[in-house]
Amino acid sequence: MSYYFKHNYVFTDHGLQRACERLNLNKENMFEAKEHCMKLIDKSTYEFHTTNHIYIRVGKTEIFFVINKLQNLIITVTKMSVAKQLEVIDKDL
């Protein structure tokens, strides 16, 4: 028996493009790129929250998925230093 699993998050076009660029994924097969990103999110051990966003780290890198809380929408994938993380938390960006 098989079943379909629906992920909690969906991608914006910009978010998917940035994920492919930052994570060096194959842009030809977007379905596989999305699945790879979802696995990275599921395996993540570090995240932090602000009022409007969730920031989920990719492995032990400085790359984060930025997710809109209200829409469960992956907005972008970006590199964030520790100083930038503190700034985001302090300013509640």
JSON list of C-alpha atoms in Angstrom, two decimals:
[
{"chain": "A", "resi": 1, "resn": "MET", "atom": "CA", "xyz": [0.00, 0.00, 0.00]},
{"chain": "A", "resi": 2, "resn": "SER", "atom": "CA", "xyz": [1.27, 3.48, -0.74]},
{"chain": "A", "resi": 3, "resn": "TYR", "atom": "CA", "xyz": [0.25, 6.89, 0.42]},
{"chain": "A", "resi": 4, "resn": "TYR", "atom": "CA", "xyz": [1.00, 10.49, -0.38]},
{"chain": "A", "resi": 5, "resn": "PHE", "atom": "CA", "xyz": [2.71, 12.73, 2.12]},
{"chain": "A", "resi": 6, "resn": "LYS", "atom": "CA", "xyz": [2.07, 16.45, 1.99]},
{"chain": "A", "resi": 7, "resn": "HIS", "atom": "CA", "xyz": [4.83, 18.63, 3.37]},
{"chain": "A", "resi": 8, "resn": "ASN", "atom": "CA", "xyz": [4.11, 21.46, 5.75]},
{"chain": "A", "resi": 9, "resn": "TYR", "atom": "CA", "xyz": [5.82, 24.07, 3.59]},
{"chain": "A", "resi": 10, "resn": "VAL", "atom": "CA", "xyz": [5.45, 25.31, 0.02]},
{"chain": "A", "resi": 11, "resn": "PHE", "atom": "CA", "xyz": [7.97, 27.27, -2.03]},
{"chain": "A", "resi": 12, "resn": "THR", "atom": "CA", "xyz": [7.76, 30.65, -3.66]},
{"chain": "A", "resi": 13, "resn": "ASP", "atom": "CA", "xyz": [9.44, 30.78, -7.07]},
{"chain": "A", "resi": 14, "resn": "HIS", "atom": "CA", "xyz": [12.15, 32.96, -5.53]},
{"chain": "A", "resi": 15, "resn": "GLY", "atom": "CA", "xyz": [12.59, 30.55, -2.62]},
{"chain": "A", "resi": 16, "resn": "LEU", "atom": "CA", "xyz": [13.04, 27.57, -4.92]},
{"chain": "A", "resi": 17, "resn": "GLN", "atom": "CA", "xyz": [15.47, 29.47, -7.13]},
{"chain": "A", "resi": 18, "resn": "ARG", "atom": "CA", "xyz": [17.54, 30.55, -4.12]},
{"chain": "A", "resi": 19, "resn": "ALA", "atom": "CA", "xyz": [17.52, 27.01, -2.72]},
{"chain": "A", "resi": 20, "resn": "CYS", "atom": "CA", "xyz": [18.89, 25.66, -6.00]},
{"chain": "A", "resi": 21, "resn": "GLU", "atom": "CA", "xyz": [21.60, 28.34, -6.08]},
{"chain": "A", "resi": 22, "resn": "ARG", "atom": "CA", "xyz": [22.66, 28.22, -2.43]},
{"chain": "A", "resi": 23, "resn": "LEU", "atom": "CA", "xyz": [22.54, 24.43, -2.10]},
{"chain": "A", "resi": 24, "resn": "ASN", "atom": "CA", "xyz": [23.96, 23.67, -5.58]},
{"chain": "A", "resi": 25, "resn": "LEU", "atom": "CA", "xyz": [20.92, 21.65, -6.64]},
{"chain": "A", "resi": 26, "resn": "ASN", "atom": "CA", "xyz": [19.99, 20.60, -10.15]},
{"chain": "A", "resi": 27, "resn": "LYS", "atom": "CA", "xyz": [17.62, 23.21, -11.58]},
{"chain": "A", "resi": 28, "resn": "GLU", "atom": "CA", "xyz": [16.38, 20.79, -14.24]},
{"chain": "A", "resi": 29, "resn": "ASN", "atom": "CA", "xyz": [14.31, 18.69, -11.86]},
{"chain": "A", "resi": 30, "resn": "MET", "atom": "CA", "xyz": [12.44, 20.98, -9.48]},
{"chain": "A", "resi": 31, "resn": "PHE", "atom": "CA", "xyz": [10.52, 18.10, -7.88]},
{"chain": "A", "resi": 32, "resn": "GLU", "atom": "CA", "xyz": [13.75, 16.46, -6.70]},
{"chain": "A", "resi": 33, "resn": "ALA", "atom": "CA", "xyz": [15.09, 19.84, -5.54]},
{"chain": "A", "resi": 34, "resn": "LYS", "atom": "CA", "xyz": [11.95, 20.40, -3.43]},
{"chain": "A", "resi": 35, "resn": "GLU", "atom": "CA", "xyz": [12.19, 16.89, -1.94]},
{"chain": "A", "resi": 36, "resn": "HIS", "atom": "CA", "xyz": [15.86, 17.43, -1.10]},
{"chain": "A", "resi": 37, "resn": "CYS", "atom": "CA", "xyz": [15.03, 20.72, 0.64]},
{"chain": "A", "resi": 38, "resn": "MET", "atom": "CA", "xyz": [12.23, 19.11, 2.64]},
{"chain": "A", "resi": 39, "resn": "LYS", "atom": "CA", "xyz": [14.60, 16.39, 3.84]},
{"chain": "A", "resi": 40, "resn": "LEU", "atom": "CA", "xyz": [17.10, 19.06, 4.92]},
{"chain": "A", "resi": 41, "resn": "ILE", "atom": "CA", "xyz": [14.35, 20.87, 6.83]},
{"chain": "A", "resi": 42, "resn": "ASP", "atom": "CA", "xyz": [13.21, 17.63, 8.50]},
{"chain": "A", "resi": 43, "resn": "LYS", "atom": "CA", "xyz": [16.80, 16.77, 9.54]},
{"chain": "A", "resi": 44, "resn": "SER", "atom": "CA", "xyz": [17.58, 20.24, 10.86]},
{"chain": "A", "resi": 45, "resn": "THR", "atom": "CA", "xyz": [18.46, 20.50, 14.54]},
{"chain": "A", "resi": 46, "resn": "TYR", "atom": "CA", "xyz": [18.56, 24.30, 14.83]},
{"chain": "A", "resi": 47, "resn": "GLU", "atom": "CA", "xyz": [15.88, 26.87, 14.21]},
{"chain": "A", "resi": 48, "resn": "PHE", "atom": "CA", "xyz": [14.72, 30.15, 15.68]},
{"chain": "A", "resi": 49, "resn": "HIS", "atom": "CA", "xyz": [11.51, 32.13, 15.42]},
{"chain": "A", "resi": 50, "resn": "THR", "atom": "CA", "xyz": [10.50, 35.76, 15.14]},
{"chain": "A", "resi": 51, "resn": "THR", "atom": "CA", "xyz": [6.97, 37.12, 15.09]},
{"chain": "A", "resi": 52, "resn": "ASN", "atom": "CA", "xyz": [6.46, 36.48, 11.37]},
{"chain": "A", "resi": 53, "resn": "HIS", "atom": "CA", "xyz": [9.19, 34.05, 10.33]},
{"chain": "A", "resi": 54, "resn": "ILE", "atom": "CA", "xyz": [10.85, 30.73, 11.11]},
{"chain": "A", "resi": 55, "resn": "TYR", "atom": "CA", "xyz": [14.55, 30.39, 10.32]},
{"chain": "A", "resi": 56, "resn": "ILE", "atom": "CA", "xyz": [15.72, 26.78, 9.84]},
{"chain": "A", "resi": 57, "resn": "ARG", "atom": "CA", "xyz": [19.43, 26.02, 9.48]},
{"chain": "A", "resi": 58, "resn": "VAL", "atom": "CA", "xyz": [20.76, 23.60, 6.87]},
{"chain": "A", "resi": 59, "resn": "GLY", "atom": "CA", "xyz": [23.04, 21.12, 8.65]},
{"chain": "A", "resi": 60, "resn": "LYS", "atom": "CA", "xyz": [25.97, 22.85, 10.32]},
{"chain": "A", "resi": 61, "resn": "THR", "atom": "CA", "xyz": [26.26, 25.55, 7.67]},
{"chain": "A", "resi": 62, "resn": "GLU", "atom": "CA", "xyz": [25.29, 29.22, 7.91]},
{"chain": "A", "resi": 63, "resn": "ILE", "atom": "CA", "xyz": [22.53, 28.72, 5.33]},
{"chain": "A", "resi": 64, "resn": "PHE", "atom": "CA", "xyz": [18.93, 29.15, 6.52]},
{"chain": "A", "resi": 65, "resn": "PHE", "atom": "CA", "xyz": [15.49, 28.55, 5.06]},
{"chain": "A", "resi": 66, "resn": "VAL", "atom": "CA", "xyz": [13.32, 31.61, 5.79]},
{"chain": "A", "resi": 67, "resn": "ILE", "atom": "CA", "xyz": [9.68, 30.59, 6.21]},
{"chain": "A", "resi": 68, "resn": "ASN", "atom": "CA", "xyz": [6.61, 32.79, 6.58]},
{"chain": "A", "resi": 69, "resn": "LYS", "atom": "CA", "xyz": [4.73, 31.49, 9.64]},
{"chain": "A", "resi": 70, "resn": "LEU", "atom": "CA", "xyz": [1.22, 32.46, 8.55]},
{"chain": "A", "resi": 71, "resn": "GLN", "atom": "CA", "xyz": [1.36, 30.88, 5.11]},
{"chain": "A", "resi": 72, "resn": "ASN", "atom": "CA", "xyz": [3.97, 28.14, 5.72]},
{"chain": "A", "resi": 73, "resn": "LEU", "atom": "CA", "xyz": [5.75, 29.58, 2.70]},
{"chain": "A", "resi": 74, "resn": "ILE", "atom": "CA", "xyz": [9.50, 29.22, 2.07]},
{"chain": "A", "resi": 75, "resn": "ILE", "atom": "CA", "xyz": [10.39, 32.76, 1.06]},
{"chain": "A", "resi": 76, "resn": "THR", "atom": "CA", "xyz": [14.13, 32.43, 0.51]},
{"chain": "A", "resi": 77, "resn": "VAL", "atom": "CA", "xyz": [17.29, 30.56, 1.41]},
{"chain": "A", "resi": 78, "resn": "THR", "atom": "CA", "xyz": [20.06, 32.79, 2.70]},
{"chain": "A", "resi": 79, "resn": "LYS", "atom": "CA", "xyz": [23.40, 32.76, 4.46]},
{"chain": "A", "resi": 80, "resn": "MET", "atom": "CA", "xyz": [23.32, 34.25, 7.97]},
{"chain": "A", "resi": 81, "resn": "SER", "atom": "CA", "xyz": [26.25, 34.80, 10.31]},
{"chain": "A", "resi": 82, "resn": "VAL", "atom": "CA", "xyz": [25.78, 34.55, 14.06]},
{"chain": "A", "resi": 83, "resn": "ALA", "atom": "CA", "xyz": [25.84, 38.36, 14.27]},
{"chain": "A", "resi": 84, "resn": "LYS", "atom": "CA", "xyz": [23.08, 38.59, 11.66]},
{"chain": "A", "resi": 85, "resn": "GLN", "atom": "CA", "xyz": [21.02, 35.98, 13.52]},
{"chain": "A", "resi": 86, "resn": "LEU", "atom": "CA", "xyz": [21.26, 38.04, 16.72]},
{"chain": "A", "resi": 87, "resn": "GLU", "atom": "CA", "xyz": [20.27, 41.18, 14.82]},
{"chain": "A", "resi": 88, "resn": "VAL", "atom": "CA", "xyz": [17.23, 39.43, 13.34]},
{"chain": "A", "resi": 89, "resn": "ILE", "atom": "CA", "xyz": [16.18, 38.17, 16.77]},
{"chain": "A", "resi": 90, "resn": "ASP", "atom": "CA", "xyz": [16.76, 41.54, 18.47]},
{"chain": "A", "resi": 91, "resn": "LYS", "atom": "CA", "xyz": [14.87, 43.52, 15.83]},
{"chain": "A", "resi": 92, "resn": "ASP", "atom": "CA", "xyz": [12.22, 40.80, 15.39]},
{"chain": "A", "resi": 93, "resn": "LEU", "atom": "CA", "xyz": [12.57, 40.88, 11.60]}
]
